GROMACS .gro file of N, CA and C in nm:
model
  387
    1UNK      N    1   0.160   0.989   1.656
    1UNK     CA    2   0.075   0.997   1.774
    1UNK      C    3   0.125   1.107   1.867
    2UNK      N    4   0.245   1.151   1.846
    2UNK     CA    5   0.302   1.254   1.933
    2UNK      C    6   0.219   1.381   1.933
    3UNK      N    7   0.160   1.416   1.821
    3UNK     CA    8   0.083   1.541   1.817
    3UNK      C    9  -0.047   1.532   1.895
    4UNK      N   10  -0.086   1.414   1.937
    4UNK     CA   11  -0.210   1.398   2.013
    4UNK      C   12  -0.186   1.402   2.164
    5UNK      N   13  -0.066   1.439   2.206
    5UNK     CA   14  -0.032   1.437   2.348
    5UNK      C   15  -0.078   1.558   2.430
    6UNK      N   16  -0.101   1.677   2.371
    6UNK     CA   17  -0.142   1.790   2.456
    6UNK      C   18  -0.268   1.756   2.534
    7UNK      N   19  -0.269   1.795   2.661
    7UNK     CA   20  -0.378   1.758   2.750
    7UNK      C   21  -0.489   1.863   2.757
    8UNK      N   22  -0.462   1.981   2.700
    8UNK     CA   23  -0.562   2.087   2.703
    8UNK      C   24  -0.553   2.169   2.575
    9UNK      N   25  -0.653   2.254   2.556
    9UNK     CA   26  -0.653   2.340   2.438
    9UNK      C   27  -0.536   2.438   2.444
   10UNK      N   28  -0.509   2.490   2.562
   10UNK     CA   29  -0.398   2.584   2.579
   10UNK      C   30  -0.265   2.517   2.546
   11UNK      N   31  -0.249   2.395   2.592
   11UNK     CA   32  -0.126   2.321   2.564
   11UNK      C   33  -0.112   2.293   2.414
   12UNK      N   34  -0.224   2.265   2.348
   12UNK     CA   35  -0.222   2.242   2.204
   12UNK      C   36  -0.184   2.368   2.128
   13UNK      N   37  -0.237   2.483   2.171
   13UNK     CA   38  -0.202   2.609   2.105
   13UNK      C   39  -0.054   2.643   2.122
   14UNK      N   40   0.005   2.604   2.234
   14UNK     CA   41   0.146   2.634   2.259
   14UNK      C   42   0.240   2.527   2.201
   15UNK      N   43   0.182   2.423   2.145
   15UNK     CA   44   0.260   2.311   2.092
   15UNK      C   45   0.351   2.359   1.980
   16UNK      N   46   0.476   2.322   1.985
   16UNK     CA   47   0.574   2.363   1.884
   16UNK      C   48   0.583   2.252   1.779
   17UNK      N   49   0.489   2.257   1.684
   17UNK     CA   50   0.474   2.151   1.586
   17UNK      C   51   0.596   2.138   1.495
   18UNK      N   52   0.648   2.251   1.447
   18UNK     CA   53   0.766   2.244   1.359
   18UNK      C   54   0.884   2.183   1.431
   19UNK      N   55   0.903   2.220   1.555
   19UNK     CA   56   1.013   2.166   1.635
   19UNK      C   57   0.998   2.015   1.652
   20UNK      N   58   0.877   1.972   1.685
   20UNK     CA   59   0.852   1.829   1.704
   20UNK      C   60   0.871   1.754   1.572
   21UNK      N   61   0.823   1.811   1.462
   21UNK     CA   62   0.835   1.749   1.331
   21UNK      C   63   0.983   1.731   1.294
   22UNK      N   64   1.062   1.835   1.311
   22UNK     CA   65   1.203   1.828   1.276
   22UNK      C   66   1.279   1.729   1.366
   23UNK      N   67   1.249   1.728   1.494
   23UNK     CA   68   1.316   1.633   1.584
   23UNK      C   69   1.281   1.489   1.547
   24UNK      N   70   1.153   1.463   1.526
   24UNK     CA   71   1.111   1.328   1.488
   24UNK      C   72   1.169   1.288   1.352
   25UNK      N   73   1.171   1.383   1.259
   25UNK     CA   74   1.227   1.356   1.127
   25UNK      C   75   1.372   1.310   1.136
   26UNK      N   76   1.448   1.377   1.220
   26UNK     CA   77   1.588   1.339   1.235
   26UNK      C   78   1.601   1.205   1.308
   27UNK      N   79   1.522   1.184   1.413
   27UNK     CA   80   1.527   1.058   1.487
   27UNK      C   81   1.494   0.939   1.397
   28UNK      N   82   1.397   0.956   1.311
   28UNK     CA   83   1.351   0.847   1.226
   28UNK      C   84   1.446   0.822   1.110
   29UNK      N   85   1.490   0.929   1.042
   29UNK     CA   86   1.570   0.912   0.920
   29UNK      C   87   1.720   0.920   0.942
   30UNK      N   88   1.761   0.986   1.050
   30UNK     CA   89   1.903   1.011   1.076
   30UNK      C   90   1.969   1.089   0.962
   31UNK      N   91   1.889   1.165   0.888
   31UNK     CA   92   1.941   1.247   0.779
   31UNK      C   93   1.947   1.392   0.823
   32UNK      N   94   2.054   1.459   0.785
   32UNK     CA   95   2.065   1.601   0.817
   32UNK      C   96   1.958   1.679   0.742
   33UNK      N   97   1.903   1.776   0.812
   33UNK     CA   98   1.806   1.866   0.753
   33UNK      C   99   1.851   2.007   0.789
   34UNK      N  100   1.783   2.108   0.739
   34UNK     CA  101   1.822   2.244   0.777
   34UNK      C  102   1.827   2.265   0.927
   35UNK      N  103   1.745   2.190   1.001
   35UNK     CA  104   1.746   2.201   1.147
   35UNK      C  105   1.883   2.162   1.203
   36UNK      N  106   1.941   2.053   1.151
   36UNK     CA  107   2.071   2.009   1.199
   36UNK      C  108   2.185   2.092   1.140
   37UNK      N  109   2.158   2.163   1.033
   37UNK     CA  110   2.262   2.241   0.966
   37UNK      C  111   2.262   2.387   1.011
   38UNK      N  112   2.203   2.414   1.125
   38UNK     CA  113   2.210   2.548   1.182
   38UNK      C  114   2.079   2.624   1.188
   39UNK      N  115   1.975   2.570   1.129
   39UNK     CA  116   1.847   2.640   1.130
   39UNK      C  117   1.772   2.625   1.261
   40UNK      N  118   1.809   2.527   1.341
   40UNK     CA  119   1.738   2.501   1.466
   40UNK      C  120   1.615   2.415   1.441
   41UNK      N  121   1.569   2.350   1.545
   41UNK     CA  122   1.456   2.259   1.529
   41UNK      C  123   1.325   2.330   1.497
   42UNK      N  124   1.320   2.460   1.520
   42UNK     CA  125   1.198   2.532   1.486
   42UNK      C  126   1.199   2.586   1.344
   43UNK      N  127   1.302   2.548   1.265
   43UNK     CA  128   1.316   2.596   1.128
   43UNK      C  129   1.211   2.533   1.037
   44UNK      N  130   1.149   2.614   0.952
   44UNK     CA  131   1.059   2.564   0.848
   44UNK      C  132   0.926   2.511   0.898
   45UNK      N  133   0.851   2.464   0.805
   45UNK     CA  134   0.719   2.408   0.835
   45UNK      C  135   0.697   2.283   0.752
   46UNK      N  136   0.790   2.187   0.762
   46UNK     CA  137   0.781   2.063   0.686
   46UNK      C  138   0.656   1.983   0.714
   47UNK      N  139   0.601   2.001   0.833
   47UNK     CA  140   0.480   1.928   0.871
   47UNK      C  141   0.360   1.967   0.785
   48UNK      N  142   0.370   2.079   0.716
   48UNK     CA  143   0.257   2.121   0.631
   48UNK      C  144   0.267   2.066   0.490
   49UNK      N  145   0.373   1.992   0.461
   49UNK     CA  146   0.392   1.942   0.325
   49UNK      C  147   0.407   1.791   0.326
   50UNK      N  148   0.295   1.725   0.318
   50UNK     CA  149   0.298   1.579   0.304
   50UNK      C  150   0.226   1.549   0.175
   51UNK      N  151   0.299   1.546   0.065
   51UNK     CA  152   0.238   1.534  -0.065
   51UNK      C  153   0.221   1.393  -0.116
   52UNK      N  154   0.278   1.294  -0.049
   52UNK     CA  155   0.274   1.158  -0.102
   52UNK      C  156   0.132   1.107  -0.121
   53UNK      N  157   0.051   1.114  -0.017
   53UNK     CA  158  -0.086   1.064  -0.029
   53UNK      C  159  -0.177   1.161  -0.105
   54UNK      N  160  -0.142   1.288  -0.100
   54UNK     CA  161  -0.230   1.387  -0.160
   54UNK      C  162  -0.179   1.433  -0.296
   55UNK      N  163  -0.075   1.370  -0.347
   55UNK     CA  164  -0.015   1.415  -0.471
   55UNK      C  165  -0.050   1.327  -0.590
   56UNK      N  166  -0.166   1.268  -0.591
   56UNK     CA  167  -0.207   1.186  -0.704
   56UNK      C  168  -0.168   1.040  -0.689
   57UNK      N  169  -0.106   1.004  -0.579
   57UNK     CA  170  -0.065   0.866  -0.559
   57UNK      C  171  -0.165   0.790  -0.473
   58UNK      N  172  -0.260   0.861  -0.416
   58UNK     CA  173  -0.354   0.797  -0.326
   58UNK      C  174  -0.424   0.677  -0.389
   59UNK      N  175  -0.459   0.684  -0.515
   59UNK     CA  176  -0.525   0.572  -0.582
   59UNK      C  177  -0.430   0.454  -0.596
   60UNK      N  178  -0.300   0.479  -0.598
   60UNK     CA  179  -0.202   0.372  -0.607
   60UNK      C  180  -0.210   0.276  -0.490
   61UNK      N  181  -0.242   0.328  -0.371
   61UNK     CA  182  -0.254   0.240  -0.256
   61UNK      C  183  -0.370   0.142  -0.275
   62UNK      N  184  -0.481   0.191  -0.330
   62UNK     CA  185  -0.593   0.102  -0.356
   62UNK      C  186  -0.558   0.004  -0.467
   63UNK      N  187  -0.476   0.049  -0.563
   63UNK     CA  188  -0.432  -0.040  -0.670
   63UNK      C  189  -0.352  -0.157  -0.617
   64UNK      N  190  -0.261  -0.128  -0.521
   64UNK     CA  191  -0.183  -0.236  -0.460
   64UNK      C  192  -0.275  -0.334  -0.389
   65UNK      N  193  -0.368  -0.281  -0.314
   65UNK     CA  194  -0.459  -0.367  -0.238
   65UNK      C  195  -0.545  -0.452  -0.330
   66UNK      N  196  -0.601  -0.392  -0.434
   66UNK     CA  197  -0.685  -0.472  -0.524
   66UNK      C  198  -0.603  -0.575  -0.599
   67UNK      N  199  -0.478  -0.544  -0.630
   67UNK     CA  200  -0.394  -0.646  -0.697
   67UNK      C  201  -0.368  -0.763  -0.603
   68UNK      N  202  -0.356  -0.737  -0.474
   68UNK     CA  203  -0.339  -0.846  -0.378
   68UNK      C  204  -0.465  -0.932  -0.369
   69UNK      N  205  -0.580  -0.867  -0.374
   69UNK     CA  206  -0.707  -0.941  -0.370
   69UNK      C  207  -0.716  -1.033  -0.491
   70UNK      N  208  -0.688  -0.978  -0.611
   70UNK     CA  209  -0.699  -1.058  -0.733
   70UNK      C  210  -0.593  -1.167  -0.741
   71UNK      N  211  -0.471  -1.136  -0.700
   71UNK     CA  212  -0.365  -1.238  -0.708
   71UNK      C  213  -0.392  -1.352  -0.610
   72UNK      N  214  -0.444  -1.321  -0.491
   72UNK     CA  215  -0.479  -1.427  -0.396
   72UNK      C  216  -0.590  -1.513  -0.452
   73UNK      N  217  -0.689  -1.450  -0.515
   73UNK     CA  218  -0.799  -1.525  -0.575
   73UNK      C  219  -0.746  -1.617  -0.684
   74UNK      N  220  -0.659  -1.566  -0.771
   74UNK     CA  221  -0.603  -1.648  -0.879
   74UNK      C  222  -0.519  -1.761  -0.823
   75UNK      N  223  -0.435  -1.731  -0.726
   75UNK     CA  224  -0.347  -1.835  -0.672
   75UNK      C  225  -0.427  -1.946  -0.606
   76UNK      N  226  -0.518  -1.910  -0.516
   76UNK     CA  227  -0.591  -2.012  -0.441
   76UNK      C  228  -0.691  -2.087  -0.528
   77UNK      N  229  -0.742  -2.023  -0.631
   77UNK     CA  230  -0.836  -2.089  -0.721
   77UNK      C  231  -0.765  -2.185  -0.816
   78UNK      N  232  -0.649  -2.146  -0.866
   78UNK     CA  233  -0.585  -2.222  -0.974
   78UNK      C  234  -0.457  -2.293  -0.931
   79UNK      N  235  -0.373  -2.228  -0.852
   79UNK     CA  236  -0.238  -2.280  -0.829
   79UNK      C  237  -0.211  -2.339  -0.691
   80UNK      N  238  -0.294  -2.315  -0.592
   80UNK     CA  239  -0.262  -2.355  -0.455
   80UNK      C  240  -0.236  -2.506  -0.442
   81UNK      N  241  -0.314  -2.587  -0.509
   81UNK     CA  242  -0.297  -2.733  -0.496
   81UNK      C  243  -0.167  -2.781  -0.559
   82UNK      N  244  -0.127  -2.718  -0.670
   82UNK     CA  245  -0.006  -2.759  -0.741
   82UNK      C  246   0.054  -2.636  -0.811
   83UNK      N  247   0.133  -2.557  -0.738
   83UNK     CA  248   0.188  -2.433  -0.794
   83UNK      C  249   0.271  -2.452  -0.920
   84UNK      N  250   0.327  -2.571  -0.942
   84UNK     CA  251   0.411  -2.594  -1.058
   84UNK      C  252   0.338  -2.670  -1.170
   85UNK      N  253   0.207  -2.671  -1.166
   85UNK     CA  254   0.128  -2.740  -1.267
   85UNK      C  255   0.151  -2.675  -1.403
   86UNK      N  256   0.204  -2.754  -1.497
   86UNK     CA  257   0.240  -2.701  -1.629
   86UNK      C  258   0.118  -2.655  -1.708
   87UNK      N  259   0.012  -2.732  -1.701
   87UNK     CA  260  -0.109  -2.696  -1.778
   87UNK      C  261  -0.166  -2.563  -1.730
   88UNK      N  262  -0.176  -2.548  -1.598
   88UNK     CA  263  -0.230  -2.423  -1.544
   88UNK      C  264  -0.133  -2.307  -1.571
   89UNK      N  265  -0.005  -2.334  -1.563
   89UNK     CA  266   0.095  -2.231  -1.594
   89UNK      C  267   0.083  -2.183  -1.738
   90UNK      N  268   0.065  -2.279  -1.830
   90UNK     CA  269   0.047  -2.243  -1.971
   90UNK      C  270  -0.082  -2.167  -1.992
   91UNK      N  271  -0.187  -2.212  -1.925
   91UNK     CA  272  -0.317  -2.143  -1.935
   91UNK      C  273  -0.304  -1.999  -1.885
   92UNK      N  274  -0.233  -1.980  -1.774
   92UNK     CA  275  -0.209  -1.846  -1.721
   92UNK      C  276  -0.130  -1.762  -1.822
   93UNK      N  277  -0.029  -1.822  -1.880
   93UNK     CA  278   0.054  -1.752  -1.978
   93UNK      C  279  -0.030  -1.705  -2.097
   94UNK      N  280  -0.113  -1.794  -2.150
   94UNK     CA  281  -0.190  -1.761  -2.269
   94UNK      C  282  -0.310  -1.670  -2.238
   95UNK      N  283  -0.378  -1.695  -2.126
   95UNK     CA  284  -0.500  -1.620  -2.097
   95UNK      C  285  -0.475  -1.486  -2.030
   96UNK      N  286  -0.362  -1.474  -1.957
   96UNK     CA  287  -0.337  -1.351  -1.882
   96UNK      C  288  -0.217  -1.275  -1.937
   97UNK      N  289  -0.101  -1.339  -1.935
   97UNK     CA  290   0.021  -1.268  -1.973
   97UNK      C  291   0.021  -1.227  -2.120
   98UNK      N  292  -0.020  -1.317  -2.209
   98UNK     CA  293  -0.019  -1.282  -2.351
   98UNK      C  294  -0.121  -1.174  -2.385
   99UNK      N  295  -0.229  -1.169  -2.313
   99UNK     CA  296  -0.331  -1.066  -2.338
   99UNK      C  297  -0.279  -0.928  -2.299
  100UNK      N  298  -0.206  -0.924  -2.187
  100UNK     CA  299  -0.154  -0.795  -2.141
  100UNK      C  300  -0.264  -0.692  -2.133
  101UNK      N  301  -0.238  -0.575  -2.189
  101UNK     CA  302  -0.337  -0.468  -2.187
  101UNK      C  303  -0.422  -0.463  -2.312
  102UNK      N  304  -0.423  -0.571  -2.389
  102UNK     CA  305  -0.499  -0.570  -2.514
  102UNK      C  306  -0.649  -0.583  -2.493
  103UNK      N  307  -0.689  -0.621  -2.372
  103UNK     CA  308  -0.832  -0.625  -2.341
  103UNK      C  309  -0.850  -0.577  -2.197
  104UNK      N  310  -0.971  -0.549  -2.161
  104UNK     CA  311  -1.001  -0.503  -2.027
  104UNK      C  312  -0.950  -0.605  -1.925
  105UNK      N  313  -0.883  -0.557  -1.822
  105UNK     CA  314  -0.822  -0.646  -1.723
  105UNK      C  315  -0.924  -0.733  -1.652
  106UNK      N  316  -1.041  -0.677  -1.625
  106UNK     CA  317  -1.144  -0.754  -1.555
  106UNK      C  318  -1.194  -0.867  -1.645
  107UNK      N  319  -1.202  -0.842  -1.774
  107UNK     CA  320  -1.241  -0.947  -1.868
  107UNK      C  321  -1.137  -1.060  -1.867
  108UNK      N  322  -1.009  -1.022  -1.865
  108UNK     CA  323  -0.901  -1.122  -1.858
  108UNK      C  324  -0.913  -1.203  -1.730
  109UNK      N  325  -0.935  -1.136  -1.620
  109UNK     CA  326  -0.944  -1.204  -1.490
  109UNK      C  327  -1.064  -1.298  -1.485
  110UNK      N  328  -1.177  -1.252  -1.531
  110UNK     CA  329  -1.297  -1.337  -1.532
  110UNK      C  330  -1.276  -1.459  -1.621
  111UNK      N  331  -1.214  -1.438  -1.737
  111UNK     CA  332  -1.188  -1.550  -1.827
  111UNK      C  333  -1.096  -1.653  -1.765
  112UNK      N  334  -0.994  -1.607  -1.695
  112UNK     CA  335  -0.899  -1.699  -1.633
  112UNK      C  336  -0.962  -1.775  -1.517
  113UNK      N  337  -1.037  -1.704  -1.433
  113UNK     CA  338  -1.100  -1.768  -1.318
  113UNK      C  339  -1.223  -1.850  -1.355
  114UNK      N  340  -1.288  -1.812  -1.466
  114UNK     CA  341  -1.412  -1.878  -1.504
  114UNK      C  342  -1.530  -1.831  -1.423
  115UNK      N  343  -1.515  -1.717  -1.358
  115UNK     CA  344  -1.621  -1.661  -1.272
  115UNK      C  345  -1.582  -1.517  -1.236
  116UNK      N  346  -1.671  -1.451  -1.167
  116UNK     CA  347  -1.640  -1.317  -1.114
  116UNK      C  348  -1.535  -1.331  -1.004
  117UNK      N  349  -1.437  -1.243  -0.999
  117UNK     CA  350  -1.340  -1.250  -0.889
  117UNK      C  351  -1.406  -1.211  -0.757
  118UNK      N  352  -1.348  -1.259  -0.647
  118UNK     CA  353  -1.399  -1.221  -0.515
  118UNK      C  354  -1.283  -1.213  -0.417
  119UNK      N  355  -1.308  -1.163  -0.299
  119UNK     CA  356  -1.203  -1.142  -0.200
  119UNK      C  357  -1.189  -1.252  -0.098
  120UNK      N  358  -1.257  -1.363  -0.116
  120UNK     CA  359  -1.256  -1.470  -0.015
  120UNK      C  360  -1.115  -1.519   0.018
  121UNK      N  361  -1.034  -1.545  -0.084
  121UNK     CA  362  -0.898  -1.597  -0.060
  121UNK      C  363  -0.813  -1.494   0.012
  122UNK      N  364  -0.830  -1.368  -0.024
  122UNK     CA  365  -0.755  -1.261   0.042
  122UNK      C  366  -0.792  -1.253   0.190
  123UNK      N  367  -0.920  -1.261   0.219
  123UNK     CA  368  -0.964  -1.259   0.359
  123UNK      C  369  -0.908  -1.378   0.436
  124UNK      N  370  -0.905  -1.496   0.373
  124UNK     CA  371  -0.847  -1.613   0.439
  124UNK      C  372  -0.700  -1.589   0.470
  125UNK      N  373  -0.626  -1.530   0.373
  125UNK     CA  374  -0.485  -1.502   0.397
  125UNK      C  375  -0.464  -1.406   0.514
  126UNK      N  376  -0.559  -1.317   0.535
  126UNK     CA  377  -0.552  -1.223   0.647
  126UNK      C  378  -0.603  -1.282   0.777
  127UNK      N  379  -0.657  -1.405   0.768
  127UNK     CA  380  -0.713  -1.469   0.887
  127UNK      C  381  -0.851  -1.418   0.923
  128UNK      N  382  -0.922  -1.363   0.825
  128UNK     CA  383  -1.052  -1.303   0.851
  128UNK      C  384  -1.168  -1.388   0.801
  129UNK      N  385  -1.141  -1.508   0.754
  129UNK     CA  386  -1.250  -1.592   0.701
  129UNK      C  387  -1.292  -1.692   0.805
   0.00000   0.00000   0.00000
């Protein structure tokens, strides 16, 4: 949010982004960077290189979220009443774990749930239901 602080266009143009980036980087990580090793806080342009989200991993964030949606649906549909139920545990083992990647994951999920998956349980966990 620091970069949104300039109050005018002129102030934004004069903003020392590399300096701010390097100072914040050190404050947050406490790791030495070229700035601390003699380059000065205006050294480099690290702010122009944020490859994590743009480096092919962006879909991974959606993967994490959808796995939470499906796991909440499975848990609340099958295990919430009795998480240690042996029959349901065995059914999960045979219908989900043993299948692994041998069939389409959505087919496995539908077979285990006995219906189309939905996000209702996930929304309840977030307090949005």
